[in-house]
Short mmCIF file of C-alpha atoms and ligand atoms in Angstrom, two decimals:
data_model
loop_
_atom_site.label_atom_id
_atom_site.label_comp_id
_atom_site.label_asym_id
_atom_site.label_seq_id
_atom_site.Cartn_x
_atom_site.Cartn_y
_atom_site.Cartn_z
CA MET A 25 19.82 -10.57 1.48
CA ARG A 26 17.66 -13.00 -0.49
CA ALA A 27 15.73 -11.48 -3.36
CA TYR A 28 13.43 -14.37 -4.23
CA VAL A 29 10.69 -16.37 -2.55
CA PRO A 30 11.56 -20.04 -2.07
CA SER A 31 9.06 -22.55 -3.37
CA TYR A 32 6.05 -23.32 -1.21
CA GLN A 33 2.61 -24.91 -1.49
CA LEU A 34 -0.59 -23.00 -0.86
CA LEU A 35 -4.01 -24.74 -0.69
CA SER A 36 -7.10 -22.53 -0.87
CA PRO A 37 -10.04 -24.44 0.69
CA GLY A 38 -13.56 -23.26 -0.12
CA SER A 39 -14.94 -23.57 3.44
CA LEU A 40 -13.85 -23.51 7.09
CA ALA A 41 -14.69 -27.22 7.37
CA GLU A 42 -12.34 -28.02 4.47
CA ALA A 43 -9.55 -25.91 6.02
CA LEU A 44 -9.94 -27.70 9.35
CA ASP A 45 -9.84 -31.06 7.56
CA ILE A 46 -6.46 -30.18 6.07
CA LEU A 47 -5.05 -29.00 9.38
CA THR A 48 -6.33 -32.12 11.15
CA GLN A 49 -4.89 -34.57 8.62
CA ASN A 50 -1.32 -33.27 8.66
CA GLU A 51 0.48 -30.95 11.09
CA SER A 52 2.83 -29.72 8.39
CA TRP A 53 0.07 -27.41 7.02
CA LYS A 54 -0.02 -23.92 8.58
CA PRO A 55 -2.63 -21.21 8.20
CA PHE A 56 -1.89 -18.27 5.89
CA ALA A 57 -4.11 -15.16 6.34
CA GLY A 58 -2.96 -11.76 5.03
CA GLY A 59 0.65 -13.08 4.68
CA THR A 60 2.18 -9.83 5.92
CA ASP A 61 4.22 -11.60 8.60
CA LEU A 62 4.63 -14.90 6.78
CA MET A 63 5.84 -13.55 3.41
CA VAL A 64 8.62 -11.55 5.08
CA LEU A 65 9.88 -14.69 6.90
CA LEU A 66 9.41 -16.92 3.88
CA GLU A 67 11.32 -14.56 1.63
CA ALA A 68 14.14 -14.39 4.21
CA GLY A 69 14.32 -18.20 4.26
CA LYS A 70 13.42 -18.28 7.97
CA LEU A 71 10.37 -20.57 7.86
CA PRO A 72 10.96 -24.30 8.47
CA HIS A 73 7.62 -25.27 6.93
CA LYS A 74 6.51 -24.74 3.32
CA ASN A 75 2.88 -25.90 3.29
CA TYR A 76 0.15 -23.34 3.78
CA VAL A 77 -3.59 -23.29 4.03
CA ASN A 78 -4.91 -20.04 2.65
CA VAL A 79 -7.70 -18.89 4.99
CA TRP A 80 -8.09 -15.42 3.44
CA GLY A 81 -11.15 -16.45 1.46
CA LEU A 82 -13.09 -18.06 4.36
CA ASN A 83 -16.20 -15.99 5.04
CA GLU A 84 -16.67 -17.89 8.36
CA LEU A 85 -13.64 -15.99 9.73
CA ARG A 86 -14.80 -12.59 8.52
CA GLY A 87 -17.15 -9.87 9.71
CA ILE A 88 -17.78 -7.73 12.77
CA GLU A 89 -20.86 -8.86 14.74
CA ILE A 90 -22.33 -6.54 17.33
CA THR A 91 -24.71 -7.69 20.10
CA LYS A 92 -25.80 -5.95 23.33
CA ASP A 93 -22.97 -7.42 25.41
CA LYS A 94 -20.10 -7.91 23.06
CA ILE A 95 -18.46 -7.25 19.71
CA THR A 96 -17.13 -10.28 17.85
CA LEU A 97 -14.44 -9.68 15.29
CA GLY A 98 -13.70 -12.42 12.80
CA ALA A 99 -10.01 -13.39 12.89
CA LEU A 100 -9.62 -12.06 9.36
CA THR A 101 -10.71 -8.54 10.34
CA THR A 102 -8.16 -6.13 8.86
CA TYR A 103 -6.82 -3.00 10.45
CA SER A 104 -8.65 -0.95 7.84
CA GLU A 105 -11.95 -2.64 8.81
CA VAL A 106 -11.23 -1.94 12.53
CA ARG A 107 -10.56 1.75 11.74
CA ALA A 108 -13.71 2.09 9.63
CA ASN A 109 -16.05 0.75 12.32
CA LYS A 110 -17.86 3.56 14.20
CA ILE A 111 -18.86 1.47 17.21
CA LEU A 112 -15.27 0.26 17.65
CA ARG A 113 -14.10 3.86 17.38
CA ASP A 114 -16.57 4.96 20.07
CA GLU A 115 -16.19 2.03 22.49
CA PHE A 116 -12.73 0.56 21.82
CA PRO A 117 -10.64 3.58 20.74
CA MET A 118 -7.38 1.94 21.77
CA LEU A 119 -7.83 -0.86 19.28
CA CYS A 120 -8.55 1.69 16.52
CA GLN A 121 -5.52 3.70 17.56
CA ALA A 122 -3.38 0.48 17.40
CA ALA A 123 -4.82 -0.23 13.92
CA LYS A 124 -4.07 3.31 12.80
CA GLU A 125 -0.48 3.05 13.95
CA THR A 126 0.18 -0.40 12.45
CA GLY A 127 2.33 -0.33 9.29
CA GLY A 128 1.06 1.72 6.33
CA VAL A 129 -2.12 1.60 4.28
CA ALA A 130 -1.10 -1.61 2.39
CA ILE A 131 -0.40 -3.49 5.63
CA GLN A 132 -3.63 -2.13 7.16
CA ASN A 133 -5.67 -3.40 4.17
CA ARG A 134 -4.09 -6.87 4.24
CA GLY A 135 -2.87 -7.57 7.78
CA THR A 136 -5.40 -9.21 10.09
CA LEU A 137 -6.00 -9.08 13.84
CA GLY A 138 -5.92 -12.86 13.95
CA GLY A 139 -2.47 -12.90 12.28
CA ASN A 140 -1.18 -10.28 14.70
CA ILE A 141 -2.32 -12.37 17.69
CA VAL A 142 -1.10 -15.79 16.47
CA ASN A 143 2.22 -14.39 15.22
CA ALA A 144 2.76 -13.68 18.93
CA SER A 145 5.35 -10.98 18.60
CA PRO A 146 5.88 -9.28 21.98
CA ALA A 147 6.25 -6.01 20.02
CA ALA A 148 2.89 -6.26 18.21
CA ASP A 149 0.55 -3.27 18.59
CA SER A 150 -2.95 -4.64 18.97
CA PRO A 151 -2.29 -7.19 21.81
CA PRO A 152 -1.84 -4.56 24.59
CA ALA A 153 -5.18 -2.96 23.62
CA LEU A 154 -6.92 -6.40 23.44
CA LEU A 155 -5.50 -7.39 26.86
CA ALA A 156 -6.61 -4.13 28.47
CA TYR A 157 -10.11 -4.64 27.00
CA ASP A 158 -10.21 -8.17 28.48
CA ALA A 159 -10.74 -9.82 25.07
CA GLU A 160 -11.59 -13.48 24.63
CA LEU A 161 -10.49 -15.73 21.76
CA GLN A 162 -12.67 -18.28 19.98
CA LEU A 163 -10.59 -21.20 18.76
CA VAL A 164 -12.11 -23.60 16.26
CA SER A 165 -11.22 -27.14 15.27
CA LYS A 166 -12.86 -30.38 14.08
CA ARG A 167 -12.84 -31.53 17.71
CA GLY A 168 -15.06 -28.57 18.68
CA ASN A 169 -14.69 -24.95 19.57
CA ARG A 170 -13.35 -23.44 22.75
CA THR A 171 -13.29 -19.92 24.15
CA ILE A 172 -10.38 -18.71 26.27
CA PRO A 173 -9.42 -15.38 27.86
CA TYR A 174 -6.79 -13.72 25.68
CA PHE A 175 -4.91 -13.15 28.98
CA SER A 176 -4.07 -16.87 29.04
CA PHE A 177 -3.09 -17.25 25.39
CA HIS A 178 0.61 -16.29 25.52
CA SER A 179 2.70 -18.44 27.87
CA GLY A 180 6.26 -17.65 26.74
CA TYR A 181 8.12 -16.19 23.81
CA LYS A 182 6.13 -17.28 20.70
CA GLN A 183 4.43 -19.95 22.84
CA ILE A 184 0.67 -19.83 22.47
CA ASP A 185 -2.36 -21.85 23.51
CA LEU A 186 -3.23 -22.94 19.92
CA ARG A 187 -3.06 -26.56 18.82
CA PRO A 188 -1.85 -27.50 15.29
CA ASP A 189 -5.39 -28.47 14.22
CA GLU A 190 -6.95 -25.26 15.52
CA LEU A 191 -7.65 -21.90 13.88
CA LEU A 192 -8.27 -18.67 15.69
CA GLY A 193 -11.87 -18.00 14.64
CA ALA A 194 -12.75 -14.71 16.33
CA ILE A 195 -11.92 -12.17 18.96
CA CYS A 196 -14.63 -11.06 21.41
CA LEU A 197 -14.64 -7.72 23.15
CA PRO A 198 -16.99 -7.27 26.14
CA ARG A 199 -19.03 -4.02 25.89
CA THR A 200 -19.61 -1.70 28.82
CA THR A 201 -21.73 1.37 29.34
CA GLU A 202 -19.37 2.68 32.07
CA PRO A 203 -17.44 5.78 31.08
CA LEU A 204 -13.78 4.79 31.07
CA THR A 205 -10.54 6.59 30.38
CA HIS A 206 -8.74 4.89 27.46
CA TYR A 207 -4.97 5.54 27.21
CA TYR A 208 -2.88 4.08 24.37
CA ARG A 209 0.67 5.08 23.45
CA LYS A 210 2.98 3.48 20.90
CA VAL A 211 6.55 4.72 21.31
CA GLY A 212 8.79 4.05 18.30
CA ALA A 213 11.70 5.63 16.48
CA ARG A 214 9.25 7.40 14.11
CA LYS A 215 5.59 8.36 14.11
CA ALA A 216 4.76 5.85 11.39
CA GLN A 217 6.13 2.55 10.03
CA ALA A 218 8.00 1.82 13.23
CA ILE A 219 8.23 -1.25 15.45
CA SER A 220 7.37 -0.36 19.06
CA LYS A 221 10.05 0.27 21.62
CA VAL A 222 7.25 0.36 24.19
CA CYS A 223 3.53 0.04 23.66
CA PHE A 224 1.22 0.95 26.58
CA ALA A 225 -2.54 0.43 26.81
CA ALA A 226 -4.72 1.06 29.85
CA VAL A 227 -8.36 1.65 30.81
CA GLY A 228 -9.98 2.57 34.06
CA ARG A 229 -11.98 5.17 35.86
CA ALA A 230 -11.80 7.24 39.04
CA ILE A 231 -14.73 7.70 41.38
CA ASN A 232 -14.57 9.64 44.65
CA ASN A 233 -10.82 9.87 44.19
CA HIS A 234 -10.55 6.07 44.01
CA SER A 235 -9.52 4.14 40.90
CA GLU A 236 -11.64 1.29 39.59
CA ARG A 237 -11.63 -1.18 36.69
CA VAL A 238 -8.04 -0.34 35.85
CA ARG A 239 -6.47 -2.76 33.38
CA ILE A 240 -2.99 -2.22 32.08
CA ALA A 241 -1.04 -4.05 29.34
CA LEU A 242 2.26 -3.41 27.62
CA GLY A 243 4.13 -4.57 24.52
CA SER A 244 7.89 -4.77 23.90
CA VAL A 245 8.76 -5.02 27.61
CA ALA A 246 8.59 -8.81 28.14
CA PRO A 247 8.74 -12.03 26.10
CA ILE A 248 4.93 -11.80 25.68
CA PRO A 249 2.39 -9.01 25.42
CA LEU A 250 2.06 -8.41 29.20
CA ARG A 251 -1.01 -7.74 31.29
CA CYS A 252 0.32 -6.06 34.43
CA VAL A 253 -2.02 -7.53 37.06
CA ARG A 254 0.24 -6.79 40.04
CA THR A 255 0.39 -3.14 39.16
CA GLU A 256 -3.37 -3.08 38.60
CA SER A 257 -4.07 -4.55 42.03
CA LEU A 258 -1.95 -1.79 43.63
CA ILE A 259 -4.08 0.80 41.90
CA ASN A 260 -7.62 -0.56 41.96
CA ASP A 261 -9.88 0.50 44.85
CA ARG A 262 -7.11 2.73 46.28
CA PRO A 263 -7.08 6.49 46.63
CA LEU A 264 -5.58 8.05 43.48
CA ASP A 265 -2.85 10.07 45.28
CA ALA A 266 0.90 10.58 45.06
CA GLY A 267 1.62 7.58 47.33
CA THR A 268 -0.40 5.19 45.13
CA ILE A 269 1.14 6.58 41.94
CA ALA A 270 4.71 6.15 43.29
CA ALA A 271 4.00 2.62 44.52
CA ALA A 272 2.39 1.71 41.17
CA LYS A 273 5.41 2.97 39.21
CA GLN A 274 7.70 0.93 41.40
CA MET A 275 5.57 -2.17 40.95
CA LEU A 276 5.42 -1.72 37.18
CA ALA A 277 9.19 -1.40 37.02
CA ASN A 278 9.38 -4.79 38.83
CA GLU A 279 6.69 -6.44 36.79
CA ILE A 280 8.11 -5.79 33.30
CA VAL A 281 11.28 -7.45 32.03
CA PRO A 282 12.51 -5.40 29.10
CA ILE A 283 15.65 -6.30 27.20
CA ASP A 284 18.37 -4.45 25.29
CA ASP A 285 18.03 -5.04 21.56
CA LEU A 286 18.66 -3.21 18.33
CA ARG A 287 15.58 -1.04 18.78
CA SER A 288 16.05 0.12 22.36
CA THR A 289 17.56 -0.53 25.78
CA ASN A 290 16.20 -2.06 28.97
CA ALA A 291 16.78 1.26 30.79
CA TYR A 292 14.92 3.35 28.20
CA ARG A 293 11.99 0.95 28.03
CA SER A 294 11.65 0.87 31.82
CA ARG A 295 11.81 4.63 32.10
CA VAL A 296 9.23 5.16 29.35
CA ALA A 297 6.91 2.48 30.73
CA VAL A 298 6.74 4.09 34.23
CA ASN A 299 6.42 7.59 32.76
CA LEU A 300 3.47 6.45 30.64
CA LEU A 301 1.86 4.88 33.71
CA GLU A 302 2.17 8.13 35.60
CA ASP A 303 0.71 10.04 32.65
CA PHE A 304 -2.23 7.60 32.47
CA LEU A 305 -2.90 7.89 36.21
CA THR A 306 -2.69 11.68 36.02
CA GLN A 307 -5.28 11.66 33.23
CA LEU A 308 -7.48 9.34 35.27
CA GLU A 309 -7.24 11.77 38.21
CA ASN A 310 -8.06 14.78 36.02
CA GLN A 311 -11.11 13.10 34.45
CA ARG A 312 -12.83 12.13 37.71
C1 FAD B 423 5.99 -3.42 6.42
C2 FAD B 423 5.34 -4.07 7.62
C3 FAD B 423 4.96 -3.26 8.67
C4 FAD B 423 4.35 -3.81 9.81
N1 FAD B 423 3.98 -2.99 10.84
C5 FAD B 423 3.47 -3.52 11.96
C6 FAD B 423 3.14 -2.68 13.06
O1 FAD B 423 3.28 -1.45 13.01
N2 FAD B 423 2.61 -3.25 14.16
C7 FAD B 423 2.37 -4.62 14.25
O2 FAD B 423 1.87 -5.06 15.29
N3 FAD B 423 2.65 -5.44 13.21
C8 FAD B 423 3.21 -4.91 12.05
N4 FAD B 423 3.54 -5.74 11.03
C9 FAD B 423 3.30 -7.23 11.16
C10 FAD B 423 2.01 -7.78 10.46
O3 FAD B 423 1.55 -6.92 9.42
C11 FAD B 423 0.89 -7.99 11.47
O4 FAD B 423 1.32 -8.84 12.53
C12 FAD B 423 -0.38 -8.57 10.81
O5 FAD B 423 -1.50 -8.37 11.66
C13 FAD B 423 -0.24 -10.06 10.50
O6 FAD B 423 -1.50 -10.49 9.99
P1 FAD B 423 -1.56 -11.43 8.65
O7 FAD B 423 -2.99 -11.71 8.40
O8 FAD B 423 -0.79 -10.80 7.54
O9 FAD B 423 -0.80 -12.73 9.23
P2 FAD B 423 -0.03 -13.88 8.39
O10 FAD B 423 1.30 -13.40 7.95
O11 FAD B 423 -0.93 -14.49 7.38
O12 FAD B 423 0.13 -14.96 9.56
C14 FAD B 423 0.87 -14.64 10.76
C15 FAD B 423 0.87 -15.91 11.68
O13 FAD B 423 -0.47 -16.08 12.17
C16 FAD B 423 -0.95 -17.39 11.81
N5 FAD B 423 -2.37 -17.17 11.53
C17 FAD B 423 -2.92 -16.16 10.77
N6 FAD B 423 -4.28 -16.23 10.87
C18 FAD B 423 -4.58 -17.29 11.67
C19 FAD B 423 -5.80 -17.87 12.15
N7 FAD B 423 -7.00 -17.33 11.86
N8 FAD B 423 -5.72 -18.94 12.96
C20 FAD B 423 -4.53 -19.50 13.30
N9 FAD B 423 -3.34 -18.99 12.89
C21 FAD B 423 -3.37 -17.89 12.09
C22 FAD B 423 -0.10 -17.80 10.61
O14 FAD B 423 0.01 -19.23 10.52
C23 FAD B 423 1.25 -17.20 11.01
O15 FAD B 423 1.91 -17.97 11.94
C24 FAD B 423 4.12 -5.22 9.87
C25 FAD B 423 4.51 -6.07 8.78
C26 FAD B 423 5.13 -5.49 7.69
C27 FAD B 423 5.55 -6.38 6.53
#
């Protein structure tokens, strides 16, 4: 166990333009936001690079903007800020639940949504909620900005659609007036301060005994935070009956690829994932 932080360089630019200049000039510079993932790795001697651009002070990456159609969260939005926002609590309760169950108070005050996304851990807690809410990401660089569906951001274990000269600028959540069932469960070894064994997020609604707008995403069951589109397509626009529920459970078991690791087993993760799906669909049925 190392008990010291190896030497590193940290530049603190005064503006987003200055930060993007540094990232464009030399690929060895990496963004540093709250540092709650990076400092752990750095202290453990697990980071190959030692040059950081401190983005924490950049106001351009802060704030929660609310318009009629969407909510835009600056990449530096902390879990505490998510939890404190009433509109997010009313309209995106799964994201607030994820924030509430992430780390402890210190991590919630310092850890950012942007850092959670770019760190790309398959066990992270906000990605399943963001996937189920169909979030979009705004990526910024000197070459211009681009907006992509979050669904397309993760392509493999720790492989993401972010170029070395880009920063994640913001996360956009589309608003809806439709009443939806929101179902979020983090399953860990403890109720707090635990890394997920399985994380399940789903939204949808049932009308005339048919399911609609169902979107399902899971964490800790694949190399990436996984949107389960094949399971969704078995559920959407179908009668919400025992046959559909059984077929959906079977499909989910095929769609996820959990592993055995020190936190859990493939068998446990699979069983829990399908049980949570059944619980979600039962709630959907009861709320119609
Ligand atoms: C004790 C402890 C408990 C934790 N508990 C949980 C938990 O329960 N659930 C969970 O999901 N996570 C947990 N974490 C992990 C961590 O706190 C989160 O992933 C957090 O959101 C990371 O945000 P950050 O701002 O600190 O990221 P940083 O550590 O600053 O950065 C993480 C990565 O993102 C990149 N990055 C950051 N911001 C940007 C940006 N705007 N654009 C481009 N790249 C960027 C960095 O270069 C780095 O690669 C825990 C960590 C600790 C130490």
